[in-house]
mmCIF file of C-alpha atoms and ligand atoms in Angstrom:
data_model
loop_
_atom_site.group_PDB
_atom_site.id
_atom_site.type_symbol
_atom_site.label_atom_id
_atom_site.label_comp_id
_atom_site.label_asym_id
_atom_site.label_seq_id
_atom_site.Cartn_x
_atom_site.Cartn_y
_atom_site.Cartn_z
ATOM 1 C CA UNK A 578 -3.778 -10.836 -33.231
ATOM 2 C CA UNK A 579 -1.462 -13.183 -34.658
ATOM 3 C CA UNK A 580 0.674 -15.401 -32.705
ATOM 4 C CA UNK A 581 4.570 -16.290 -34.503
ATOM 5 C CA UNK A 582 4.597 -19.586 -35.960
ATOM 6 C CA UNK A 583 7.921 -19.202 -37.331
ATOM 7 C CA UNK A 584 10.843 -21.432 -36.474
ATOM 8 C CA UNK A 585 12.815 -17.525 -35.416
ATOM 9 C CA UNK A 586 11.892 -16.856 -32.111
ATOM 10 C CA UNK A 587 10.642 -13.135 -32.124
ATOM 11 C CA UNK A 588 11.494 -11.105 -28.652
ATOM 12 C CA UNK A 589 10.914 -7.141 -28.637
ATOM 13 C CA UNK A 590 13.729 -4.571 -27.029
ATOM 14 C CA UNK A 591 12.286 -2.280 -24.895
ATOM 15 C CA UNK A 592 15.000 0.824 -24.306
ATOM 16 C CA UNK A 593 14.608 2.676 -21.199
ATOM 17 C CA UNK A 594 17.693 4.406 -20.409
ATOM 18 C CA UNK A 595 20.423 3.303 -18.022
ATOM 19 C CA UNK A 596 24.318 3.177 -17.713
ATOM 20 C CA UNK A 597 24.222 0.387 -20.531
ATOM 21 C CA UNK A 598 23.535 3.443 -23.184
ATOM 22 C CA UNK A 599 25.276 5.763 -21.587
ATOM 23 C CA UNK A 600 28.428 7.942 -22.513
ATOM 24 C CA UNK A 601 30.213 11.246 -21.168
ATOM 25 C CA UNK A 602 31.901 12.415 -17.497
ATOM 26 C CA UNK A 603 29.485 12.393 -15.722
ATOM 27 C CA UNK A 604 27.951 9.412 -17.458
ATOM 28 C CA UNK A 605 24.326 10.828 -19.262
ATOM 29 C CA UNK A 606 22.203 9.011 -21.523
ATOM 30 C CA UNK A 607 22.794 9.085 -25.078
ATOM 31 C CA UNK A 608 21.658 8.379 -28.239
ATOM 32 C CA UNK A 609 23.706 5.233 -28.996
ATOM 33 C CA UNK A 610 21.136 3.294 -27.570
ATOM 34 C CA UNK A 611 18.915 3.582 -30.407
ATOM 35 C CA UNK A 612 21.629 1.602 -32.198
ATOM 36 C CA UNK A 613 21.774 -1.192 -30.080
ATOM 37 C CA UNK A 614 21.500 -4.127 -32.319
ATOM 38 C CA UNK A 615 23.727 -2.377 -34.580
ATOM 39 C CA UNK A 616 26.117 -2.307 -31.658
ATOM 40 C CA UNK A 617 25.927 -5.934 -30.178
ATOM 41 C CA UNK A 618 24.717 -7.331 -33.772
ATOM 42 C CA UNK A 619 25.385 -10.903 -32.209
ATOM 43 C CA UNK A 620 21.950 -10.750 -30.716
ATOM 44 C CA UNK A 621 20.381 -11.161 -34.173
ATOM 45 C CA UNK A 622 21.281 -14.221 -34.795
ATOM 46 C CA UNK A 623 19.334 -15.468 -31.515
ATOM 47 C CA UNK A 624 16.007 -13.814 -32.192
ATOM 48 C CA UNK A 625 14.215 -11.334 -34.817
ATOM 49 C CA UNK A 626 14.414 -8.202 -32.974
ATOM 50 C CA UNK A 627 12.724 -5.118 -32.868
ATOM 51 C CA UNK A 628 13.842 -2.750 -30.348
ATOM 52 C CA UNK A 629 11.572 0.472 -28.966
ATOM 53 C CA UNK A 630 13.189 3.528 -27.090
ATOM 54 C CA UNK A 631 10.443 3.819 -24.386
ATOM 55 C CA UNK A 632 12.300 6.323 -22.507
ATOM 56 C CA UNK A 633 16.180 6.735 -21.936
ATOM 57 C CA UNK A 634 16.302 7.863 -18.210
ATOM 58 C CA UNK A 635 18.949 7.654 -15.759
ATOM 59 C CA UNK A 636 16.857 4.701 -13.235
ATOM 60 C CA UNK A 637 16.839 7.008 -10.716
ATOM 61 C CA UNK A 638 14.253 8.996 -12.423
ATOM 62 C CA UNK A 639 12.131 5.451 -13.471
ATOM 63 C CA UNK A 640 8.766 5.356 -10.968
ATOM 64 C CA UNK A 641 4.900 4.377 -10.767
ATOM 65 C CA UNK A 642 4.036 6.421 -14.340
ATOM 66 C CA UNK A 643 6.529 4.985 -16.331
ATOM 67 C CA UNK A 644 6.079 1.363 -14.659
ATOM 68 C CA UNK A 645 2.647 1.934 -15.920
ATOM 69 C CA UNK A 646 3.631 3.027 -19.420
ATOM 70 C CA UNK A 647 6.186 -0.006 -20.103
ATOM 71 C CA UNK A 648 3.692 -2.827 -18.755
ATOM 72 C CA UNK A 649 1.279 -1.264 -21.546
ATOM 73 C CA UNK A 650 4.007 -1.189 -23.727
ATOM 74 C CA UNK A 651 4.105 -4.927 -23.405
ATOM 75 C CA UNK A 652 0.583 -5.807 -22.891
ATOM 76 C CA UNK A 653 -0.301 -4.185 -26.445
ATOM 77 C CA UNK A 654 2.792 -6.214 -28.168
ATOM 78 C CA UNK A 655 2.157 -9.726 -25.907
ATOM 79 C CA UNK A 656 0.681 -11.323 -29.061
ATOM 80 C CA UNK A 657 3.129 -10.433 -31.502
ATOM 81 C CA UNK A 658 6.474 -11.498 -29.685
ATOM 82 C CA UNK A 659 7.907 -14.736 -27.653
ATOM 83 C CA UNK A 660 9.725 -12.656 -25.544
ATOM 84 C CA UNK A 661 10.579 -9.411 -23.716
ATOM 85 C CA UNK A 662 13.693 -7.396 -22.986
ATOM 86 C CA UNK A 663 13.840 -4.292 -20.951
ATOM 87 C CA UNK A 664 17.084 -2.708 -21.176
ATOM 88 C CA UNK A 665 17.129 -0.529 -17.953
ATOM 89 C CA UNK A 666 19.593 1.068 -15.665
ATOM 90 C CA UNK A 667 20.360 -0.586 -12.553
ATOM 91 C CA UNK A 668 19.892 1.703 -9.793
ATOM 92 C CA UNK A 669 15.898 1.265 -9.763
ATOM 93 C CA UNK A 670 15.748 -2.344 -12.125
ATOM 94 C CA UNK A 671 14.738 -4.234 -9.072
ATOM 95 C CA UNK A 672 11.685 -1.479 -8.631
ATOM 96 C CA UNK A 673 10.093 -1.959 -12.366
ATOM 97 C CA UNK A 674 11.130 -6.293 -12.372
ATOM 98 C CA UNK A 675 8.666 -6.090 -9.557
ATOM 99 C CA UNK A 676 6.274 -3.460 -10.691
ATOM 100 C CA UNK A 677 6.367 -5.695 -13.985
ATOM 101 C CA UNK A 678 5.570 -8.829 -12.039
ATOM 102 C CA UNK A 679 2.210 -7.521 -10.799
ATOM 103 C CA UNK A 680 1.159 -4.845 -13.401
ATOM 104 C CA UNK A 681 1.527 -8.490 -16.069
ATOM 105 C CA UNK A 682 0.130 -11.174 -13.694
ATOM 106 C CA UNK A 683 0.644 -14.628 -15.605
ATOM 107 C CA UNK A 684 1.839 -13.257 -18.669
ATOM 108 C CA UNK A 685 3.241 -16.734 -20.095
ATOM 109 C CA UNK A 686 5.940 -15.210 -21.637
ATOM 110 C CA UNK A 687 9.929 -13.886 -20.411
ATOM 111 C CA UNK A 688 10.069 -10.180 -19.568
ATOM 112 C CA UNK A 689 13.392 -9.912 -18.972
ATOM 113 C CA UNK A 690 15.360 -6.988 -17.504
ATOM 114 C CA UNK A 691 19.007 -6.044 -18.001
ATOM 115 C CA UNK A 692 21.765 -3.287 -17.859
ATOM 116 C CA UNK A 693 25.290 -3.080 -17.459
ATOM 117 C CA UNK A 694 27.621 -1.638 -14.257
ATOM 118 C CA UNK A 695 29.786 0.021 -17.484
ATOM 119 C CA UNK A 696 28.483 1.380 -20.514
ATOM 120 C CA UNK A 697 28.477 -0.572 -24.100
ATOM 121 C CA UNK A 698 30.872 1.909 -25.518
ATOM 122 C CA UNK A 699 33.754 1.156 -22.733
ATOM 123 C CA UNK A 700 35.956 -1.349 -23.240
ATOM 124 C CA UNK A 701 35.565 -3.453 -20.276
ATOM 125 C CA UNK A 702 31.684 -3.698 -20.545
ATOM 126 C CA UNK A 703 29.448 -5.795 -18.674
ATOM 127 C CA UNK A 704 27.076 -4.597 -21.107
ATOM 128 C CA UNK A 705 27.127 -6.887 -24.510
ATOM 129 C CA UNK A 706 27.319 -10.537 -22.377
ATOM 130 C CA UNK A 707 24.001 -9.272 -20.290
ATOM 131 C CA UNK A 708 22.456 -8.351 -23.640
ATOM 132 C CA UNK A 709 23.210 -11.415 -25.385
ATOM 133 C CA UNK A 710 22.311 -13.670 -22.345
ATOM 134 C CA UNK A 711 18.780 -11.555 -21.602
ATOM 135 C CA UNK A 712 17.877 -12.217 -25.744
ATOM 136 C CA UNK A 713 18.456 -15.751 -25.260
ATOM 137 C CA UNK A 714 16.055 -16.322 -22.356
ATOM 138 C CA UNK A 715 13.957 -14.041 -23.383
ATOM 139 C CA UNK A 716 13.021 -17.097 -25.926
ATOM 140 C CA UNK A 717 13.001 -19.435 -23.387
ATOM 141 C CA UNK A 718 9.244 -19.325 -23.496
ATOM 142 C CA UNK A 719 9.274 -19.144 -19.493
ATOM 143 C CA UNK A 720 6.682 -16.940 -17.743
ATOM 144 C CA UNK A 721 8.950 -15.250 -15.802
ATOM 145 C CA UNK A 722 9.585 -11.514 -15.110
ATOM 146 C CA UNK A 723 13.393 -11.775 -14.173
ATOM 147 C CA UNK A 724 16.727 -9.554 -14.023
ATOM 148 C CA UNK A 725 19.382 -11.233 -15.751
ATOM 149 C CA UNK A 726 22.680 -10.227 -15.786
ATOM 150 C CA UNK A 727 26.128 -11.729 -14.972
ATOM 151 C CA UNK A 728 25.354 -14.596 -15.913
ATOM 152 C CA UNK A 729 22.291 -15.634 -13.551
ATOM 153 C CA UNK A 730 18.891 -15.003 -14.301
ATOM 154 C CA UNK A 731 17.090 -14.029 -10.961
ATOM 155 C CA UNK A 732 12.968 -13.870 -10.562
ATOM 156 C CA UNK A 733 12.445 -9.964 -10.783
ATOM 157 C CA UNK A 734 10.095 -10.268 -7.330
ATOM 158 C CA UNK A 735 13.030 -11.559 -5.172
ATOM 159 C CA UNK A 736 15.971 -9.548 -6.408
ATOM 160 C CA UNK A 737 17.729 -6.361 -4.981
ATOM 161 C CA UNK A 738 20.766 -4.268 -6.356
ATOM 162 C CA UNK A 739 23.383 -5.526 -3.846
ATOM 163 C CA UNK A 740 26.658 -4.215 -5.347
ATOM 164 C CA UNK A 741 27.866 -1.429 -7.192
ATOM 165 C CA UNK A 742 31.817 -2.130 -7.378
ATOM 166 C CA UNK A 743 31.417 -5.891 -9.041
ATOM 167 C CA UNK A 744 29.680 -7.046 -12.112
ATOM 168 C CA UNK A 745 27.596 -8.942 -10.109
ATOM 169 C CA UNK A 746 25.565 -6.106 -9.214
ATOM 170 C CA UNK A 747 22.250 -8.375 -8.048
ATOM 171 C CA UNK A 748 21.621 -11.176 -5.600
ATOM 172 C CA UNK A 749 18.214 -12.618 -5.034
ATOM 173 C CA UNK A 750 18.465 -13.756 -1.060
ATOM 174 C CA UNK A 751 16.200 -16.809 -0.530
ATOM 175 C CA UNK A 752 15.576 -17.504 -3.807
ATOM 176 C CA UNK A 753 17.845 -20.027 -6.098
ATOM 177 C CA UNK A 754 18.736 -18.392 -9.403
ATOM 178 C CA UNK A 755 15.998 -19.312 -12.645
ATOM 179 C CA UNK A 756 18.759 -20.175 -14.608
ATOM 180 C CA UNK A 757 22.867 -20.087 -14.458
ATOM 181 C CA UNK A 758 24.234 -18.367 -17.996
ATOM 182 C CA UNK A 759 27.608 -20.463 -18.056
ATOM 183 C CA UNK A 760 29.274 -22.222 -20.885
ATOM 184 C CA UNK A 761 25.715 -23.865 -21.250
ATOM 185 C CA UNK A 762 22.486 -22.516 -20.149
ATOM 186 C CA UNK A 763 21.542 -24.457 -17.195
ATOM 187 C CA UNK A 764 17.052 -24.015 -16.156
ATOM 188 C CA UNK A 765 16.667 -24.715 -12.762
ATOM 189 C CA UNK A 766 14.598 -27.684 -12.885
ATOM 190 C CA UNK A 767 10.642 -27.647 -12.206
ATOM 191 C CA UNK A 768 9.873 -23.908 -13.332
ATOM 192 C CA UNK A 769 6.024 -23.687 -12.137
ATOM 193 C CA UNK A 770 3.422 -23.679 -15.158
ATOM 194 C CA UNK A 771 1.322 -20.220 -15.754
ATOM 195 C CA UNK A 772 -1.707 -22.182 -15.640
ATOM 196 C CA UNK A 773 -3.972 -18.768 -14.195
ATOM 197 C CA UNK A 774 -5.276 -16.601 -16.751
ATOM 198 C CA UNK A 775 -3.441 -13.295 -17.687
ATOM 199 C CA UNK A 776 -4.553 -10.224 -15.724
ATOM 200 C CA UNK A 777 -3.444 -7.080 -16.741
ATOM 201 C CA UNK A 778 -3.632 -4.123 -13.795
ATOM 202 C CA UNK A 779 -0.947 -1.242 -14.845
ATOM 203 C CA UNK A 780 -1.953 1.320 -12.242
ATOM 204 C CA UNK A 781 0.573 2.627 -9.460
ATOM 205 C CA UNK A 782 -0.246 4.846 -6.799
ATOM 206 C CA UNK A 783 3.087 6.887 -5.311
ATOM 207 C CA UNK A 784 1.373 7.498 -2.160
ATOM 208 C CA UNK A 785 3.567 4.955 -0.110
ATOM 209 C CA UNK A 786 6.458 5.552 2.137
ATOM 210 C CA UNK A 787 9.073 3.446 2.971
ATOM 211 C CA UNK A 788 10.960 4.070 6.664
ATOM 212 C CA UNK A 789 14.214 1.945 7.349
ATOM 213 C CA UNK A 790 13.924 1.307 11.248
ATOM 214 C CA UNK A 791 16.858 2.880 13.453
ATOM 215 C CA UNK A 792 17.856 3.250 17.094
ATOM 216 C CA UNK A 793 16.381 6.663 18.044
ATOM 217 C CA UNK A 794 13.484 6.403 15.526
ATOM 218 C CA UNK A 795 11.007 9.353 15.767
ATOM 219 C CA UNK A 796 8.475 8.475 16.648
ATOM 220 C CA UNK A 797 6.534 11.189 17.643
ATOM 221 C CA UNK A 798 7.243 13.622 14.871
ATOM 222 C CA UNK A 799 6.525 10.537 12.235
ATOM 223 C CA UNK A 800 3.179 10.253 13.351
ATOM 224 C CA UNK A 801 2.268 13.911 13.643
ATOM 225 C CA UNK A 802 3.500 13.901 9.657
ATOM 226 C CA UNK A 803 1.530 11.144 8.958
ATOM 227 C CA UNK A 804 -1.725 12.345 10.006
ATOM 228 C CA UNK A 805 -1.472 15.266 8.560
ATOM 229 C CA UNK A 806 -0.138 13.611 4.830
ATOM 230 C CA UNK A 807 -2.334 12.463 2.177
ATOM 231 C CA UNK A 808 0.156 8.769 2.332
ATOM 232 C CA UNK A 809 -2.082 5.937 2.202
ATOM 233 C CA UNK A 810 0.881 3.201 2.570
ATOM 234 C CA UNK A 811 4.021 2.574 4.699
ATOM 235 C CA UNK A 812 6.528 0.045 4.489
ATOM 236 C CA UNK A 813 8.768 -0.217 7.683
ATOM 237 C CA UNK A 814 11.482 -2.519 7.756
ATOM 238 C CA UNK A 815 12.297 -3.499 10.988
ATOM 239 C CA UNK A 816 15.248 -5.493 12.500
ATOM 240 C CA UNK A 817 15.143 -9.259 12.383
ATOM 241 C CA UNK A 818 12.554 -10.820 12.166
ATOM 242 C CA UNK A 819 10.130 -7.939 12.505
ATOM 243 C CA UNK A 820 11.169 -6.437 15.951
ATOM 244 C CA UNK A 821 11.178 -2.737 16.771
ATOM 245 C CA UNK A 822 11.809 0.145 19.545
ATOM 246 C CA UNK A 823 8.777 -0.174 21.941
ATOM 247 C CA UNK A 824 10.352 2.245 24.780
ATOM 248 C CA UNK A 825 11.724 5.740 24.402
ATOM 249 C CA UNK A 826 10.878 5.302 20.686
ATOM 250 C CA UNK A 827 7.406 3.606 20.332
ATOM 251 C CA UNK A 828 7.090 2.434 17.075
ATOM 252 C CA UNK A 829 4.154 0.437 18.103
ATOM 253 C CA UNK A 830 2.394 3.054 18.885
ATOM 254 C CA UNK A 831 3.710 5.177 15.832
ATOM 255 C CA UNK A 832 2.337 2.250 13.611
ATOM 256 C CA UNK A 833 -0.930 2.487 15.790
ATOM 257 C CA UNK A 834 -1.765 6.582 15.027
ATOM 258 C CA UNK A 835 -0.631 5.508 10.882
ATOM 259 C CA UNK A 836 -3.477 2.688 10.741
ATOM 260 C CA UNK A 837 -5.716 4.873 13.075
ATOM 261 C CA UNK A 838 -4.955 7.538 10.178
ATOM 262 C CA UNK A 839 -6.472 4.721 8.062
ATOM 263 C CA UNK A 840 -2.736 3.716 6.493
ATOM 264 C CA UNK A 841 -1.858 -0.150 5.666
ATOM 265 C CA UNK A 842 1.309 -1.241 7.362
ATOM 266 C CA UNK A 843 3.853 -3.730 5.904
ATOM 267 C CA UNK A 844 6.808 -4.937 7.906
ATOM 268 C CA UNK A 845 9.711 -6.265 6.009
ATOM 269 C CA UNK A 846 12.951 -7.240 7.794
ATOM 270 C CA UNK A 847 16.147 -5.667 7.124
ATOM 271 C CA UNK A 848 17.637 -8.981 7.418
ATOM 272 C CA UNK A 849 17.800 -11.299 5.161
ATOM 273 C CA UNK A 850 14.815 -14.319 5.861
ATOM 274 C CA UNK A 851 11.014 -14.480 6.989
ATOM 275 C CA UNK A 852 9.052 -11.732 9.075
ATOM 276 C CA UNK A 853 7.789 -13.005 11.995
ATOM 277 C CA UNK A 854 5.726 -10.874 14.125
ATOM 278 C CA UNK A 855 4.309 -13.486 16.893
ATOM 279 C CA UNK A 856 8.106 -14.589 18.140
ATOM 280 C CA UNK A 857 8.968 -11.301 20.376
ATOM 281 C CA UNK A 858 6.940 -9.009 22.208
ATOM 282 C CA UNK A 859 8.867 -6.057 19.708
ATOM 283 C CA UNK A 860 7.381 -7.757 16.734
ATOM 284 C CA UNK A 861 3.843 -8.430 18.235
ATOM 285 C CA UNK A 862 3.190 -4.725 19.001
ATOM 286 C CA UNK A 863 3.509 -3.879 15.593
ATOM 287 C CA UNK A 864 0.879 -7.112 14.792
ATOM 288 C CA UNK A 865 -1.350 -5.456 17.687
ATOM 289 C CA UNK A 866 -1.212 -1.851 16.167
ATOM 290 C CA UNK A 867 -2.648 -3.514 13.056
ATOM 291 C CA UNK A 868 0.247 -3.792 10.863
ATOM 292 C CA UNK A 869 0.976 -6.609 7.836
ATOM 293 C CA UNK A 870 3.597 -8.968 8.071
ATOM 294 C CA UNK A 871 5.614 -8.871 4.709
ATOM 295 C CA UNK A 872 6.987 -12.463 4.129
ATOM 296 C CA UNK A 873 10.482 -12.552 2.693
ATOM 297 C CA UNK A 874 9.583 -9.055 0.592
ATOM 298 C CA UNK A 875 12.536 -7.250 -0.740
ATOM 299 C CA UNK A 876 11.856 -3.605 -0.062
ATOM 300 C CA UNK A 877 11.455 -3.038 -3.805
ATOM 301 C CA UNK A 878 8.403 -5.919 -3.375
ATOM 302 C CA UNK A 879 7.145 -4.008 -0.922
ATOM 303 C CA UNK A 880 7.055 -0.998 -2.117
ATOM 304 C CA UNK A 881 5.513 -1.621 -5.709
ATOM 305 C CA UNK A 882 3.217 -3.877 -4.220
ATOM 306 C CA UNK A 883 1.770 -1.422 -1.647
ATOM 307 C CA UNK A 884 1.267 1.018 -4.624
ATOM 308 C CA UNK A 885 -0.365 -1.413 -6.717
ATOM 309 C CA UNK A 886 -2.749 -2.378 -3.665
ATOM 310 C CA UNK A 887 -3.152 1.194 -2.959
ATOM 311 C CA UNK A 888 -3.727 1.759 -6.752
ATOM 312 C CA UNK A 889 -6.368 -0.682 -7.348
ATOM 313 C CA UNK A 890 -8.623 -1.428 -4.092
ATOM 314 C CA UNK A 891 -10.393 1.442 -2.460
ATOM 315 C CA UNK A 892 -11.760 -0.939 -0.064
ATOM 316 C CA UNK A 893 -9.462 -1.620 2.976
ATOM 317 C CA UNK A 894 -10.670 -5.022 3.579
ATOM 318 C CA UNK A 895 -9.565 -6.052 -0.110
ATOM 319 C CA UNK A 896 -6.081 -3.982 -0.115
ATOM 320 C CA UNK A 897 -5.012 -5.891 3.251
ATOM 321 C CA UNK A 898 -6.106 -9.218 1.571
ATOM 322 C CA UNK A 899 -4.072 -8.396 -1.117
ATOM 323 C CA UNK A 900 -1.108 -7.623 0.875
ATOM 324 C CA UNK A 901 -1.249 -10.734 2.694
ATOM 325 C CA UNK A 902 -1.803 -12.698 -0.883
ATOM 326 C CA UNK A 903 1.368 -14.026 -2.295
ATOM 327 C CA UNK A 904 0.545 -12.811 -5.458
ATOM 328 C CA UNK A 905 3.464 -14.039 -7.606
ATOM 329 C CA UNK A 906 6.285 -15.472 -5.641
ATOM 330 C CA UNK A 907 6.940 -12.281 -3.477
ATOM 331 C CA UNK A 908 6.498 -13.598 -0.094
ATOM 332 C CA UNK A 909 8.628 -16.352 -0.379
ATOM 333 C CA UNK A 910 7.963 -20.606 -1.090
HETATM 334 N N1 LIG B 2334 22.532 5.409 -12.519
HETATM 335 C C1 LIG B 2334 22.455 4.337 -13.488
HETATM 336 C C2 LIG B 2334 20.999 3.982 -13.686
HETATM 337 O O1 LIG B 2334 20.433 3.328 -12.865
HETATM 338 C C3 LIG B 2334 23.232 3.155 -13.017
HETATM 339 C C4 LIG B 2334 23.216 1.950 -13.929
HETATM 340 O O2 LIG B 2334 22.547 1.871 -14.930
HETATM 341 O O3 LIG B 2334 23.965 1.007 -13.628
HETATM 342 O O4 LIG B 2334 20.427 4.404 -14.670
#
């Protein structure tokens, strides 16, 4: 496989669909997007380009089989390019960043996602500055799976779509920006060396349920479903920092029949900040009924990461390890 040794920097477009290619009322993909450099030809001076329709989706329809096809899109090219950029619709970009951060474990190189909150053809688009600014650090040379657009580029494992009015349509809570995309382009300083060799594990299994905590939660009937379901994962994100209903509602006891029913448990908070389950008798039941406390996990951490466990360790012993491993940054620092 040959590595570049040009001067050029060489980074490969990966199309997947997304309001950046989109045109029409209601907004559908279209086939402009094969003629993206064409389009924004201001990227070509930056890098040589080659650019791949993968798919061309609507996000919403973007889960664990295509997460597996784009990482194997970019595992089979990682020799023949600097850099990576996934051009992906915004609704679901926070799922593949992360699904992409632990399919391509220590990579070495930028995979970097983008999109736009209005389409390249309107006027006003977000579109051809997120393009431009995702090319250039996608020659960066920094191993980093990250979502860049509006002008920040965020590590893909802590980021979540926040907004869907602004152009700043992602926010990484607890985590300082990789680098601001201002007049200059400004790194944040001591980016950690990929010094662990690449591991490349594509598989996702959709088996895995996430359930947003809520006064009232039933119980009960959630359990009954569970037992009789072929899920192997939940993600439950409690309130603060990792409390939940223990009377009327027992979600203790709910989590107890799920890991009886031989599920893993992983408790996120819906708040932003560290679970905690040791701090309040409502966070230790879940602890006592077996569950996994999830770090500073963005739901879209969670989720991908409980498929991947789920995906690649039959044994229970190694899955929960694995959950409790801060694999690439997800936890928190
Ligand atoms: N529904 C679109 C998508 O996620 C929204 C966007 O791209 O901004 O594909």
């Amino acid at each position: 496989m040959k590595e570049n040794s040009s001067a050029r920097p060489r980074v490969l477009v990966l199309h997947t669909g997304g309001t950046l290619g989109m045109r029409g009322k209601p907004l559908k993909p279209d086939a402009f997007s094969t003629a993206l450099t064409e389009a924004v030809p201001e990227i070509n001076e930056l890098a040589d380009l080659e650019v791949r329709i993968v798919f061309n989706l609507d996000s919403s329809d973007i889960g664990p089989t295509h997460w597996t096809q784009l990482a194997a899109e970019i595992d089979k090219s990682r020799h023949d390019f600097d850099g990576f950029v996934v051009v992906h619709g915004t609704d679901t970009m926070a799922y593949t960043a992360c699904a992409l951060s632990f399919a391509l474990l220590h990579l070495g190189k930028p995979v970097i996602l983008t999109g736009a909150q209005r389409p390249l053809a309107s006027v006003r688009t977000d579109a051809r500055r997120n393009l431009v600014d995702a090319v250039e650090v996608a020659t960066s040379g920094l191993g980093v799976v990250g979502i860049c657009f509006d002008g920040l580029l965020l590590r893909g494992v802590r980021t979540t779509k926040s907004n869907v009015n602004d152009y700043r349509a992602f926010e990484s809570p607890g985590a300082e920006p990789v680098a601001r995309l201002g007049v200059d382009v400004v790194y944040a300083p001591h980016q950690p060396p990929v010094s662990s060799a690449y591991v490349f594990r594509p598989e996702f299994d959709p088996r895995v349920m996430a359930l947003h905590v809520a006064p009232g939660f039933p119980s009960e009937l959630l359990a009954e479903l569970v037992e009789e379901s072929d899920l192997k994962g939940l993600v439950l994100a409690a309130y603060g920092l990792g409390t939940v209903p223990t009377a009327g509602p027992d979600v203790g006891a709910f989590v107890e029949r799920a890991v009886g029913a031989g599920l893993d448990v992983l408790v996120i908070t819906q708040s932003a900040g560290k679970v905690d389950l040791s701090r309040y008798p409502n966070g230790r039941a879940l602890k006592e009924a077996g569950a996994i406390a999830g770090g500073e996990m963005t739901i879209e951490a969670a989720v991908t990461k409980m498929m991947h466990a789920v995906a690649q360790f039959p044994q229970a012993r190694d899955r929960q390890a694995y959950l409790l491993a801060n694999v690439c940054g997800e936890l928190g620092d």
